[in-house]
Structures are given as C-alpha cells and as structure tokens.
Amino acid sequence: MSHTIKLKKGFDINLAGKAEQKISSAPKPETFAIKPTDFPAITRPKLLVEEGDSVKAGTPLIYDKMAPDVLYCSPVSGEVAEIKRGDKRKLLELRILADKENEFVDFGKHSKSDLKSLDAEKAKETMLKSGVWPNIIQRPYGIVANPEDSPKAIFISAFDTHPLAPEYNFIYKEDEEAFEAGLEVIKKFTQGKVHINISEDKEMLKMFSQAEGVQINKFSGKHPSGNVGVQIHHIDPINKGDIAWTVKPYGVIQIGNLFLSGKYDASKKVALTGSEVSEPQYYQTYVGASIKNIIKDNISGDHVRYISGNPLTGERIDADGYLGYYDEQITVVPEGDFEELLGWIKPTTSKLSIHRAIGLLSFLNKKKEYVLDTNTNGEERAFVLTGEFEKVLPMDILPNYLFKAIMAEDYDEMEALGIFELVEEDVALCEFIDVSKHELQAILRKGINLMING
C-alpha cells in the first residue's frame, strides 16, 4: 500500500545560483582522491596499496579493519600519487594521479534477464569487491551497511530538497536501464519492501514513478521533505533493534552499471552552484574528482568558500580540493569572516530567517533568491528553548532535549528521544535557525558514535 504524505513543517532556503540545466565537460582532473572521512563507519582504515602503485578503476585501495569485506576502490585508473595523513597518522586522503583514458577491473557482465535469477549472495559478493557497496547506508546511525544484516526495508528518495540541490529528473533522465538493473539487484537483499519516495509537487521520471516491484510513496512540503530519514519516519519508523537500508538514485544506477557492464563506473554529473558562480551548471566528472578544473574561470567572487555538497550539510574544501564520495553538488558562497555592527537589528530584505523579528521583510517576497554568506552572526551560547526546532523538523521528536541528552551522555534518554531515527542532514535546518549557534550536526554524530560504541 502506497502512502501520500503532506508535510506542513519545514523551511525552504531559496538561494541564488541554481544550476542551469545544461551539462559541460571540464578537462579531466589530474588527480582524484578517496577520503576515509567521507564514510563515518570507517574507524580503522587499512591501506591495500602504496605510493607508486598502478591501479585500475575498481582496484581496492582501502578497507576498514572492523568490516574487512567492504572494499573502497579507485574511481579511475592511474598511479597512487600520495597518501595524506593528519594528526596521529590519521589517514585523510589517498590521491590518484589519473591516466588520460580509464582502464577497468572486469567484474563480469550480466544481461537484464540474468539479474532476475542472480543469487543474492553472488550479487553481494560482486558489490563488496567492486567498490559499489558503500552506496548502501544503514539506519540507524547513517553508516555503510553491514552485508551480514537483513534489513526490514530499503528506502530510496528520488528527489532532493536541500538548497540548490541538483535536479534528479535532469541528471538521471538517460539512466533508466541502469536504474532498473540496480533496483532488480537490491530487491534481493530484503524480505520486506523496497520504497521509492517521489515528490508530489512536480512531475517525476517514469523510472521513479512507475518502477515495478516496489512501493511508490508521494511526499509534498518544504525541506526536509526530500530527506530519506524524514520519509522513513512517516512510512516505517526505526525502533530499537530495527535495521533499514537507504540508497541514493546514483547508488542504484552505479550498482546497475556494475552488473550490466562489469565495470566500476564512478562517473557522475555534478551541479556547480552558488551565488559566487558566474555560470551555475552541471559538469560530467567522477567520484573524488579535484574541483580545480570545474571551477576554473567560473567564480565571480574574490573571498569565497568552496563546499563539497550542499550549503547545509556539505564539507568545506579548498579550491583544489576533492569532491566527496556521496556528493553531487559543489557550492560556492561568500565567506563570512567579518563582523557586522548591529546587523541583527537593522531592517533589511537581504537576510533570510525563520525568525520574523530578524527577517520580517523577507516574508513579503517568498520567491526572492538570497545571497547568504557563512557568517553565523554570533558566538556559541547556552541552549535557548525557543520551540523553533520543532517547526522545521517534521518528525515526532524533541530535538532540544535530545541534544541535551547527547551532551550529558545519557544513553537511555538518547534512545527514548529518537536518536535511532536521525542523521546529520535531518537536523541541519535546526542548526541553520539555532539562535544558540551550536554545531548540532556534530553533536548528533557524537551521540550516534556513543550509541555505536556503547
């Protein structure tokens, strides 16, 4: 039975710099990187290569000592150029100097008809050794799924409501065959349902809205209606002892391409967005690509911040930094390292806020596109119980009390207050509107780690 769910809570952040629907091909980057920090599950990464080694697309580079079956593979062929470490020799990046033309490890082709009879364990084995398994994320905790688990259901969100998010209907319109093949594979991993969640507010690709053998659910409302965690909460909530898996459409397509072509295809379309981009548009590139060639001659500002991902949950990177494993968006916004005298009290139409005392004039024009910088407009202070978090989080959860339970390391309270249902993206709007200026996403991850290790 499908669901149609209309969410009343939430908040849309309408920023300037949405990508125009055209795809450009920037020169292939010289270097690519796999970053263990992209995967919260990796606690003890182990190297399978050394500097100077030659690799193909699909060659295993690292694994986690706590989950040795899951391999993280090179997105391109080339040479291991640098293994970058941080404090206490923490592995930060493994950089690949790319060949001009990719060579691939052969994992064996399958026809679409073969996939129906493919054994689940054989499919899982191929995915684990080829590098596509990390596309499958476990709830609770938002970590790479344990291949030994059997999830109660698998969820796919077919739309993204984050600020300046890429338009899935555009970037995936030519990937129907691969999506269907990937869907056929992942259906083998659960005795329960596979849910595809689509937007009721716009027309969706038929491969999403008319997919066979799955349950189609419709969602409408403001951000975070596109967050898969919010969707799970309204369809089949995560309770203690439950395990569900989530996969992005890109992950389903990559899994499908693996079985249809026998190759680990790490190519992807990425949206270059933000107010400081001269011509926001899409680029054809690869997982882990250096953004240097993508942003070249296309940045209008002088003092900007580069973000791999969206403005709410993305990671700050350098101008020659690398695209995150799960990211399909690069955002460029003004840096906000300045102080504004009485900035909070001046009437203005240039500021966006859920608090009408600050952004009163912004409510007069809801279609206005805003140019926002990274200034937090204040320092961290004591938690203030405003009741605003509940207005932007469409879940039956009390965020303020959960954050306090995490800071107090109260395991029973964290469990009772719903930590199993949340990951960072679900509380990003709370962080955006927080008058107390706390890093709520980091606080939540601390709580998740406590639950995992406790």
PDB file of N, CA, C and O in Angstrom, residues 35 79 201 270 281 332 366:
ATOM      1  N   LYS A  35      38.557   9.675   0.317  1.00  0.00           N
ATOM      2  CA  LYS A  35      38.727  10.222   1.665  1.00  0.00           C
ATOM      3  C   LYS A  35      37.988   9.338   2.668  1.00  0.00           C
ATOM      4  O   LYS A  35      36.749   9.295   2.661  1.00  0.00           O
ATOM      5  N   GLU A  79      48.044   6.130 -11.043  1.00  0.00           N
ATOM      6  CA  GLU A  79      49.101   5.797 -10.081  1.00  0.00           C
ATOM      7  C   GLU A  79      48.795   6.426  -8.726  1.00  0.00           C
ATOM      8  O   GLU A  79      48.322   7.559  -8.659  1.00  0.00           O
ATOM      9  N   ASP A 201       5.007  17.359  -5.686  1.00  0.00           N
ATOM     10  CA  ASP A 201       4.970  18.757  -6.103  1.00  0.00           C
ATOM     11  C   ASP A 201       5.490  18.980  -7.519  1.00  0.00           C
ATOM     12  O   ASP A 201       5.507  20.111  -8.004  1.00  0.00           O
ATOM     13  N   VAL A 270      27.595  16.454 -11.779  1.00  0.00           N
ATOM     14  CA  VAL A 270      27.688  17.260 -10.565  1.00  0.00           C
ATOM     15  C   VAL A 270      27.223  18.679 -10.867  1.00  0.00           C
ATOM     16  O   VAL A 270      27.583  19.264 -11.895  1.00  0.00           O
ATOM     17  N   GLN A 281      25.983  25.502 -13.503  1.00  0.00           N
ATOM     18  CA  GLN A 281      25.591  24.486 -14.469  1.00  0.00           C
ATOM     19  C   GLN A 281      26.058  23.126 -13.979  1.00  0.00           C
ATOM     20  O   GLN A 281      26.634  22.994 -12.898  1.00  0.00           O
ATOM     21  N   VAL A 332      29.466  27.306  -4.018  1.00  0.00           N
ATOM     22  CA  VAL A 332      30.408  28.393  -3.774  1.00  0.00           C
ATOM     23  C   VAL A 332      29.621  29.602  -3.261  1.00  0.00           C
ATOM     24  O   VAL A 332      28.755  30.131  -3.961  1.00  0.00           O
ATOM     25  N   LYS A 366       8.401  35.759  -1.027  1.00  0.00           N
ATOM     26  CA  LYS A 366       8.851  34.398  -0.751  1.00  0.00           C
ATOM     27  C   LYS A 366       9.597  33.778  -1.924  1.00  0.00           C
ATOM     28  O   LYS A 366      10.222  32.724  -1.764  1.00  0.00           O
TER      29      LYS A 366
END
